[in-house]
Short mmCIF file of C-alpha atoms and ligand atoms in Angstrom, two decimals:
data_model
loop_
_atom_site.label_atom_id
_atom_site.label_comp_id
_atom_site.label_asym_id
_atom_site.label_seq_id
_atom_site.Cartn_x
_atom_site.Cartn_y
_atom_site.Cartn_z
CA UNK A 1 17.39 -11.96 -10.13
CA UNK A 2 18.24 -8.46 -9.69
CA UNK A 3 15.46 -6.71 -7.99
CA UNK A 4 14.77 -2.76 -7.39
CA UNK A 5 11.63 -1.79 -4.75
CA UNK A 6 11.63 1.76 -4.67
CA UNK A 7 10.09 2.79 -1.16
CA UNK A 8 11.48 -0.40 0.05
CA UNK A 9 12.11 1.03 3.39
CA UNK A 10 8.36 1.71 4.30
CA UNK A 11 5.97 -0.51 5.23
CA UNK A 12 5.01 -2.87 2.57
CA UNK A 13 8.27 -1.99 0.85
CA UNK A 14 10.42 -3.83 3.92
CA UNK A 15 8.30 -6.43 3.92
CA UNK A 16 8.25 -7.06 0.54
CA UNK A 17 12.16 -7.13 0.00
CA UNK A 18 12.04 -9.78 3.43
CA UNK A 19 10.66 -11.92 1.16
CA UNK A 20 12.78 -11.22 -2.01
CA UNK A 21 15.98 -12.00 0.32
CA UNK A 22 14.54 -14.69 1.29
CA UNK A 23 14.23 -16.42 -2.07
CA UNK A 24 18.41 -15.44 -2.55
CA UNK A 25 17.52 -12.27 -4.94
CA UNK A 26 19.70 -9.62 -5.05
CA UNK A 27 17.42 -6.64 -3.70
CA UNK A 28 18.46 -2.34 -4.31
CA UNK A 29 16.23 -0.79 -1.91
CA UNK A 30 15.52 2.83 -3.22
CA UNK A 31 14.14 5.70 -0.95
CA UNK A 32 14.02 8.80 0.00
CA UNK A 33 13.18 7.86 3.44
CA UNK A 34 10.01 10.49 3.95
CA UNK A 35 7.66 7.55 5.74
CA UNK A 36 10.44 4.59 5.43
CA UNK A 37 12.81 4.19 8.27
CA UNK A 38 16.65 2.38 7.97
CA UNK A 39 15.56 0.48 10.69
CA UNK A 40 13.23 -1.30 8.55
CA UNK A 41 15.83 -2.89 6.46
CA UNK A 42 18.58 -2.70 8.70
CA UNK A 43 18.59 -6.56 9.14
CA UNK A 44 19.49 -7.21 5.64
CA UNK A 45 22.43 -4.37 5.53
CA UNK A 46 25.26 -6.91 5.94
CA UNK A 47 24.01 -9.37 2.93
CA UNK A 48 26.20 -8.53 -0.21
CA UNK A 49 22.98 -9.26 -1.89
CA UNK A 50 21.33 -6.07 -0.33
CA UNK A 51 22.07 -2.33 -0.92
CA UNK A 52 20.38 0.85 -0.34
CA UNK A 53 20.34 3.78 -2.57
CA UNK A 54 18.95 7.29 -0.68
CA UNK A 55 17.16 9.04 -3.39
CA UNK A 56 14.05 11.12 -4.74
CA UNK A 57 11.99 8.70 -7.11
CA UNK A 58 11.54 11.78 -9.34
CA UNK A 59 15.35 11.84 -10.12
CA UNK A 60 16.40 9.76 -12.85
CA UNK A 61 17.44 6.42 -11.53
CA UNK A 62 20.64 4.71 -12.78
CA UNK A 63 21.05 1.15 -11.89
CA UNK A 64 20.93 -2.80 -13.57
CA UNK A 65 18.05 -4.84 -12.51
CA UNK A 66 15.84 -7.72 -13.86
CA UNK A 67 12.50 -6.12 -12.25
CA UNK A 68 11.58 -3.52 -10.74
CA UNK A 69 9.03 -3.03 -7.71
CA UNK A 70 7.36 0.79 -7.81
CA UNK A 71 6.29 1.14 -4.33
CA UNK A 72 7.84 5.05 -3.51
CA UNK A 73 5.01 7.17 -2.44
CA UNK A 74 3.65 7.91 0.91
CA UNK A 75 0.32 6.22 1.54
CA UNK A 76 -1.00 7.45 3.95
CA UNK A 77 -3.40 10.75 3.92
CA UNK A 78 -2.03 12.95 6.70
CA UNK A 79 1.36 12.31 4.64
CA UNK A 80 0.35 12.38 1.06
CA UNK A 81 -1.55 15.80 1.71
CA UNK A 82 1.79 17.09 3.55
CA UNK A 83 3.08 18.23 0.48
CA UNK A 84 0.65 17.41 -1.77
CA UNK A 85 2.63 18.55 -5.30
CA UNK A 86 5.13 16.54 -4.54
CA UNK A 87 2.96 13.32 -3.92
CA UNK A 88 1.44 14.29 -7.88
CA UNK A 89 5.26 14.47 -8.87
CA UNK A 90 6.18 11.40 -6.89
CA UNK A 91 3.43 9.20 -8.57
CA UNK A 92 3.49 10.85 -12.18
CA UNK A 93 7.65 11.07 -12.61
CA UNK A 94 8.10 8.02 -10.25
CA UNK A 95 5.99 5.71 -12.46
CA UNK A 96 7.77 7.37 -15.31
CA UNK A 97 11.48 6.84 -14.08
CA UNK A 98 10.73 3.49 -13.26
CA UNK A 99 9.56 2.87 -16.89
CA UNK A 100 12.23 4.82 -18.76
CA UNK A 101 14.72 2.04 -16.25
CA UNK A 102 12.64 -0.76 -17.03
CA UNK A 103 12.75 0.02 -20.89
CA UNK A 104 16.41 0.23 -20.78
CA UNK A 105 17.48 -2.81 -18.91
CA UNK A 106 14.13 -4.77 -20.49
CA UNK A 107 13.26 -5.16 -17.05
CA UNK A 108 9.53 -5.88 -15.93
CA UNK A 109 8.07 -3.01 -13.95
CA UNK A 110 5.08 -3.13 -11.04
CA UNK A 111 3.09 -0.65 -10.12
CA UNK A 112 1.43 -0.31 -6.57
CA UNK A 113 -1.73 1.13 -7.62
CA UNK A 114 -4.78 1.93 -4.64
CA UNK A 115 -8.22 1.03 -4.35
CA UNK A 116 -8.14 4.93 -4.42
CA UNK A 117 -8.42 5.10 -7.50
CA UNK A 118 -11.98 4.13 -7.47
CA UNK A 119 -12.69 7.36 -5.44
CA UNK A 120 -16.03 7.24 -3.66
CA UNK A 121 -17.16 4.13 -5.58
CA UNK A 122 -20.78 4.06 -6.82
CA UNK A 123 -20.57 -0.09 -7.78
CA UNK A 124 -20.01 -2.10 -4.77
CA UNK A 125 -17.70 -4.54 -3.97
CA UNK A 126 -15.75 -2.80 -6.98
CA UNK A 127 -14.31 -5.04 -9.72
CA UNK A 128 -11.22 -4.20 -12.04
CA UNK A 129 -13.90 -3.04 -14.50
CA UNK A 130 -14.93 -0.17 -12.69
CA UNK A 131 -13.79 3.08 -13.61
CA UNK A 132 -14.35 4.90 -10.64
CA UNK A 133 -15.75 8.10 -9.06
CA UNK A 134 -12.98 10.32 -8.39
CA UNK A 135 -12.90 13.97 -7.62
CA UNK A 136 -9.85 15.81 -9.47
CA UNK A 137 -9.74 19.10 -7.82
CA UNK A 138 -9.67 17.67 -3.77
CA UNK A 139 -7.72 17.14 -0.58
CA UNK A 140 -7.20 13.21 -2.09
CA UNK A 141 -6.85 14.28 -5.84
CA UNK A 142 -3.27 14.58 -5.22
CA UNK A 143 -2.93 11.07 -4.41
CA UNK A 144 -5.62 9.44 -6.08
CA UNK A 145 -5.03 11.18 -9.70
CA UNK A 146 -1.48 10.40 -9.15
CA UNK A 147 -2.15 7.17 -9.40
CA UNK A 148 -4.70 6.68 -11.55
CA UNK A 149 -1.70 8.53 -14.30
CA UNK A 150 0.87 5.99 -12.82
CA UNK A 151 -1.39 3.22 -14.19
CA UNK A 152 -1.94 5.45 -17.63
CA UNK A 153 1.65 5.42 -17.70
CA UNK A 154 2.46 1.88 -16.99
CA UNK A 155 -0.60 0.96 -19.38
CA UNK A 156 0.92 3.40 -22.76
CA UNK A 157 4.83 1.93 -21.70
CA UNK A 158 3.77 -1.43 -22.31
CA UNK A 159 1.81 -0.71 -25.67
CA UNK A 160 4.14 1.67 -27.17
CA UNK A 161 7.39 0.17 -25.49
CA UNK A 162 6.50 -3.16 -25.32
CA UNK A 163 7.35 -2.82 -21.19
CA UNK A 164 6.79 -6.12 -19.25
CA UNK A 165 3.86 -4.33 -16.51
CA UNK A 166 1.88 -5.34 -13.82
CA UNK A 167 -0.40 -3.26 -11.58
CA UNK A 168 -1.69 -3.74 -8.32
CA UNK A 169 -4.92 -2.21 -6.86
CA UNK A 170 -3.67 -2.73 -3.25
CA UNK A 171 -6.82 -2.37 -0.79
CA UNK A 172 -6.66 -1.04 3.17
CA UNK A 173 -3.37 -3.00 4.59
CA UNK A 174 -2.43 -3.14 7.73
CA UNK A 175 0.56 -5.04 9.99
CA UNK A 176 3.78 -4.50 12.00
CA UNK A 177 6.24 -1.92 11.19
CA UNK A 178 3.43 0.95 10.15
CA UNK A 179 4.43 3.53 11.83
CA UNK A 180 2.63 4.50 15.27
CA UNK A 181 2.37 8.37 13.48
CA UNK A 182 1.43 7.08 10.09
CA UNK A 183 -2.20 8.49 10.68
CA UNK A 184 -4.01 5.69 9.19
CA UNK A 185 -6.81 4.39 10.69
CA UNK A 186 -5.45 0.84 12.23
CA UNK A 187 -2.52 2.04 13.92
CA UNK A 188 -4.00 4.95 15.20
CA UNK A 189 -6.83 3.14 16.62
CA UNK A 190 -4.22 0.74 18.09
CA UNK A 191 -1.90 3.28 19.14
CA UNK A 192 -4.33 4.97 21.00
CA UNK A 193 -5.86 2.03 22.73
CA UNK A 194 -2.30 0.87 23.73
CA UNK A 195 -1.88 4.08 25.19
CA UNK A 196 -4.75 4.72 26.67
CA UNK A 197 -5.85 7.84 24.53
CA UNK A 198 -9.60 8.40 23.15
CA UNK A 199 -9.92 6.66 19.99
CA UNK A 200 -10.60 9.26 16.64
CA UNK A 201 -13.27 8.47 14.76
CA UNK A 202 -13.90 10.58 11.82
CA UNK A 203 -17.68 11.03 11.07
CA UNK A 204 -19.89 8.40 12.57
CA UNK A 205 -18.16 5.64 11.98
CA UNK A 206 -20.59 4.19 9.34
CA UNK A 207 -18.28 4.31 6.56
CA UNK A 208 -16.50 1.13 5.38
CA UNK A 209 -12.92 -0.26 4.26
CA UNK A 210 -11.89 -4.13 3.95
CA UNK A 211 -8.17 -4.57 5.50
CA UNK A 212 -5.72 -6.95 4.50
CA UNK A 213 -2.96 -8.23 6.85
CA UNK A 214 0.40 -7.57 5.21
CA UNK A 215 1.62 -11.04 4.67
CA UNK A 216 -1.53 -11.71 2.39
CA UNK A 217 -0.93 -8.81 0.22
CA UNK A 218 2.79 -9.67 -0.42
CA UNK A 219 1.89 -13.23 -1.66
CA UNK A 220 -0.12 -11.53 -3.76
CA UNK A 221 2.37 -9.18 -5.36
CA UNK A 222 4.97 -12.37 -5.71
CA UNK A 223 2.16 -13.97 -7.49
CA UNK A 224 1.55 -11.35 -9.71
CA UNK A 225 5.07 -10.14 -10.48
CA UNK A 226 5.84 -14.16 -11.74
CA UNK A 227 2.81 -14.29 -13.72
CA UNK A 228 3.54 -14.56 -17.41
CA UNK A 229 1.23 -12.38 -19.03
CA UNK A 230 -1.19 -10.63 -16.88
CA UNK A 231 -0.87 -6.77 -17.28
CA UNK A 232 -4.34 -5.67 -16.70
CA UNK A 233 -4.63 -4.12 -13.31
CA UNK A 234 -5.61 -6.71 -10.21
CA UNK A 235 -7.29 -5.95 -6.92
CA UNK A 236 -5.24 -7.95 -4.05
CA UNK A 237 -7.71 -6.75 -0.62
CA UNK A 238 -9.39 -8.98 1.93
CA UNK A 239 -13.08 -8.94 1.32
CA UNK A 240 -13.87 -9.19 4.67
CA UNK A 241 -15.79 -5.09 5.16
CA UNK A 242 -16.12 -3.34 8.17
CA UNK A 243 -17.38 -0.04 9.22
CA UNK A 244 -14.85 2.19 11.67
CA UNK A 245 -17.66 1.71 14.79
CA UNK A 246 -16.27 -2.06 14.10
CA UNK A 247 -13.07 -1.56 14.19
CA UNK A 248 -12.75 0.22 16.81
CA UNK A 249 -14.79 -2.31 19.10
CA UNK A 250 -12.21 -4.87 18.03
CA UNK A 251 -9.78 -3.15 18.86
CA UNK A 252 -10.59 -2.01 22.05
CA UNK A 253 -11.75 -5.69 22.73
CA UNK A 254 -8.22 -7.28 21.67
CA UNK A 255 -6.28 -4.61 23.29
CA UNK A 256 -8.32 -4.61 26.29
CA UNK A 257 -8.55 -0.86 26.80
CA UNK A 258 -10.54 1.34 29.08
CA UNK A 259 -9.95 4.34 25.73
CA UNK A 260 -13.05 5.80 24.44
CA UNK A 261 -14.63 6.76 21.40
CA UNK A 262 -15.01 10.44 20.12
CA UNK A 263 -16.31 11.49 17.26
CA UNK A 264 -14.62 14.28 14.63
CA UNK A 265 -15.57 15.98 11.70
CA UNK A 266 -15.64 13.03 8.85
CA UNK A 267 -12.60 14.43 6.26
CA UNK A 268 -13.73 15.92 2.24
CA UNK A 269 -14.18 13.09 -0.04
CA UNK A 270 -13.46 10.21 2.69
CA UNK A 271 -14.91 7.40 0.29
CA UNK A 272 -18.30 5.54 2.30
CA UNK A 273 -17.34 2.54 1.45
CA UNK A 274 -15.14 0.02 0.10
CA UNK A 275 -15.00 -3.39 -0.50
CA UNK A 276 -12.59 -5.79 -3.25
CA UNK A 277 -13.72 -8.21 -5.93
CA UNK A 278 -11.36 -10.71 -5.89
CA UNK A 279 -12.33 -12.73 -8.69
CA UNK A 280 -9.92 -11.95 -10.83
CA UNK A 281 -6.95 -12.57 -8.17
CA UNK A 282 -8.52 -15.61 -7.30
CA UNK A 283 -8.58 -17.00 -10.84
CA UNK A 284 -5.43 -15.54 -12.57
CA UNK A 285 -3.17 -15.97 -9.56
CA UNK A 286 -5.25 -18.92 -7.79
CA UNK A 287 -4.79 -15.95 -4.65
CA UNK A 288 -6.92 -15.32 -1.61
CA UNK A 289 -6.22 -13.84 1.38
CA UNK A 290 -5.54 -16.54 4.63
CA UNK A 291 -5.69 -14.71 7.49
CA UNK A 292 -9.16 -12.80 9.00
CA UNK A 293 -9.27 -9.45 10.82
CA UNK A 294 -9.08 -10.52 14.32
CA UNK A 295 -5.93 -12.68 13.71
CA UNK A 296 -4.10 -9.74 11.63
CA UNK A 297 -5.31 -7.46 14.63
CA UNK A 298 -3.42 -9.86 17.31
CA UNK A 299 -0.37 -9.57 15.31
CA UNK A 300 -0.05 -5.97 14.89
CA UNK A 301 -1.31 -5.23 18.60
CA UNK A 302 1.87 -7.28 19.47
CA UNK A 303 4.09 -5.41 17.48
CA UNK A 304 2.79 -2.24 18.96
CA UNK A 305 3.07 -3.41 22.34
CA UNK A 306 6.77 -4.28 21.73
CA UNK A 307 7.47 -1.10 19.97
CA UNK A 308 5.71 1.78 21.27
CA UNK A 309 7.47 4.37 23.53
CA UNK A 310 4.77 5.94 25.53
P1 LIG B 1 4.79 3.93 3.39
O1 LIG B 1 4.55 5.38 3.52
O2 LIG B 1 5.13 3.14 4.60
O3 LIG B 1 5.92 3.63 2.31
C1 LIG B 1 6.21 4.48 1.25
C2 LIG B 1 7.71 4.49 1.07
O4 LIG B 1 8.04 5.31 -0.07
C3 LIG B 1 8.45 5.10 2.27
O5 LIG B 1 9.59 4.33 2.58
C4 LIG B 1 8.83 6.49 1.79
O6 LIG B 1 9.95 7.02 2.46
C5 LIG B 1 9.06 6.24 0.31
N1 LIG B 1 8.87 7.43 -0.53
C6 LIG B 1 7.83 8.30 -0.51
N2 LIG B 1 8.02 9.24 -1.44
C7 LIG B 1 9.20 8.96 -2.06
C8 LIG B 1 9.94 9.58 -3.11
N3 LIG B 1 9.50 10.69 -3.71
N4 LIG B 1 11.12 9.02 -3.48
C9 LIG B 1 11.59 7.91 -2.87
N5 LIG B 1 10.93 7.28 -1.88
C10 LIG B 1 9.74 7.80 -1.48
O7 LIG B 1 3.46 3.34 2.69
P2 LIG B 1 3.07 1.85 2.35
O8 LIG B 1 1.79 1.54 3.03
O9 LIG B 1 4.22 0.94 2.51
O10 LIG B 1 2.74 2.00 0.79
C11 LIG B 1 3.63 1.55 -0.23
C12 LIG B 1 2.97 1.73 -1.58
O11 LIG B 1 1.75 0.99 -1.64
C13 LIG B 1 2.62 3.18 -1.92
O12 LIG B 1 2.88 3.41 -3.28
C14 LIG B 1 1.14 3.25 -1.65
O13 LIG B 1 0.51 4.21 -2.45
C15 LIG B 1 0.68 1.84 -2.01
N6 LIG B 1 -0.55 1.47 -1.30
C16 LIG B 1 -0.54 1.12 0.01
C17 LIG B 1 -1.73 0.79 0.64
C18 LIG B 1 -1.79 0.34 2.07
O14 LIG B 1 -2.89 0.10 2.58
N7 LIG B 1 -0.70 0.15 2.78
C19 LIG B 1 -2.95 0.86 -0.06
C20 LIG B 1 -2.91 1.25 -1.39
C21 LIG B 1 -1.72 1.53 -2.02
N1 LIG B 2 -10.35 7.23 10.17
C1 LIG B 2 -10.88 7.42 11.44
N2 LIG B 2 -10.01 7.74 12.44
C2 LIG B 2 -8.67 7.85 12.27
C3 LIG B 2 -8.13 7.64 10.97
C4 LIG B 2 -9.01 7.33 9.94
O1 LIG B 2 -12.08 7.31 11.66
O2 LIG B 2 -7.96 8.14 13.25
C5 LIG B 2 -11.28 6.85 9.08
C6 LIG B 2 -11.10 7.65 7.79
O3 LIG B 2 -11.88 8.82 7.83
C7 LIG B 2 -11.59 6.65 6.76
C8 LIG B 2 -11.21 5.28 7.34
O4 LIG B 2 -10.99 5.50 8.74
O5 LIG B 2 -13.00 6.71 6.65
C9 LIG B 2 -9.95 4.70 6.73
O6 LIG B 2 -8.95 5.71 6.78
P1 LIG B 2 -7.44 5.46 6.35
O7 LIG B 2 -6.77 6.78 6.42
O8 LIG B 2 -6.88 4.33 7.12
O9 LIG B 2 -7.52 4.96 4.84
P2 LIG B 2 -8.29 5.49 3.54
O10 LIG B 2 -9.30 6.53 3.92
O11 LIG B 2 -7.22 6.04 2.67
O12 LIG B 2 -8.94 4.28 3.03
#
């Protein structure tokens, strides 16, 4: 098949489209490169089946493809609150460019929706049900509103348009090639152990997230992207939860650093906790996630270690 990821050159966008070459698809990588790096994708530039196009999401997109992957959008919270009307118009004309494509070429469109979109969540772990606690005027808003309209808009495409949609609630994920200044809060914890700088925690370290090694989470999207019929949105996450005082013991443990912990002013609206019920992944798409914290951890340390400049 022909396949479009837009943000394929970030994070779980490279990772993704590994995979995608690796089953012999053809694979348009679209981004605007604002949090993805060339580097990331480099290794597939000689394939004929491969091809990068630089561009905005919010610009019309012209192209032929069987499916489309809508990953363009920077995840992380230092970045998404850069420029934080552009991350509204990246998620509301993004998901909508991606539609208008995908109802052209009768293409099947997914969305890579966020946990966020649950806000500060009042039901715990939170279900698909759920319809979340979100505040629409904050520092997140930007981000999490976006979203929640990119799965309005994916949701209305395939009643009125009869679009082929899937969405994704994608929970904390971690893993190699995040970048070292991404800001979220495994690689900086990581970073800073590895470099011997005081770890930041923000608040007291009470509040909770569940991470997901990479690998896990991109099963999950394969899984979901070949289903036949499911278009109702589907948390992929490890269940595993954690406060930040926890991670950052790990982490200092696995890395073996001398760093210390200091404690900052906890950011508005930082959600207390967060957790994924799999239930539905596990019975529509027979997923769970393989591989525990500490393992993911090792990984990622490694990469970090090979990687890093100092
Ligand atoms: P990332 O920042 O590494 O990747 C985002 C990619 O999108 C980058 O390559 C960036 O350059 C590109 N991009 C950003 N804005 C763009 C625009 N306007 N036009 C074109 N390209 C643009 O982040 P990631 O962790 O790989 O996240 C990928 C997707 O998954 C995002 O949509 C994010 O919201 C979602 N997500 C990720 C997580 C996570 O834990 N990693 C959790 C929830 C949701
Ligand atoms: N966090 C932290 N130190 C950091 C970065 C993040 O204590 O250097 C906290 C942050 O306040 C949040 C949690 O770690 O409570 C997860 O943050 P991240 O930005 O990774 O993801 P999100 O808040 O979007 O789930």
């Amino acid at each position: 098949m022909r396949i479009l990821v837009t943000g394929g050159a970030g994070f779980l966008g490279s990772h993704l489209i590994d995979r995608l070459m690796a089953a012999d698809h053809e694979v348009i990588c679209l981004d605007n490169f604002f949090t993805g790096r060339k580097s990331n994708v480099e290794h597939h530039l000689e394939s004929s089946r491969f091809r990068v196009i630089e561009q905005d999401v919010c610009d019309p997109i012209d192209c032929e493809v069987d499916r489309i992957f809508n990953l363009a959008c920077p995840a992380s919270p230092p970045h998404y609150q850069a420029d934080p009307i552009h991350t509204a118009k990246t998620s509301f004309l993004g998901a909508l460019n991606v539609l208008e494509l995908a109802k052209r070429c009768g293409a099947r469109a997914f969305q890579a929706s966020t946990s966020e979109i649950y806000g500060d969540p009042e039901i715990h772990p939170q279900p698909e049900s759920y319809r979340g606690c979100v505040n629409p005027i904050g520092i997140r808003s930007c981000y999490d509103e976006g979203k929640r309209i990119g799965e309005t808009l994916f949701s209305d495409y395939q009643r009125v348009h009869g679009v082929e949609t899937r969405i994704v609630r994608i929970f904390n994920t971690y893993g190699p090639r995040m970048l070292a200044s991404d800001g979220r809060v495994v690689s900086n914890f990581i970073v800073q152990a590895l470099r011997g700088e005081d770890l930041t925690m923000y608040g007291e370290g009470l509040q909770t997230r569940s991470f997901c090694f990479v690998d896990d989470l991109i099963e999950g999207f394969l899984r979901l992207m070949d289903h036949p019929d499911q278009s109702t949105p589907v948390n992929i996450g490890n269940p595993g939860e954690f406060t930040m005082l926890e991670l950052a013991e790990t982490v200092l443990r696995l890395t073996e650093s001398k760093s210390k912990v200091t404690f900052h002013p906890l950011p508005s609206d930082d959600p207390r906790q967060r957790k994924p019920d799999i239930s539905l992944a596990r019975k529509v798409l027979d997923w769970e996630p393989k591989i525990a914290l500490e393992e993911g951890l090792g990984k990622t340390i490694s990469y970090f270690r090979n990687n890093l400049s100092t």
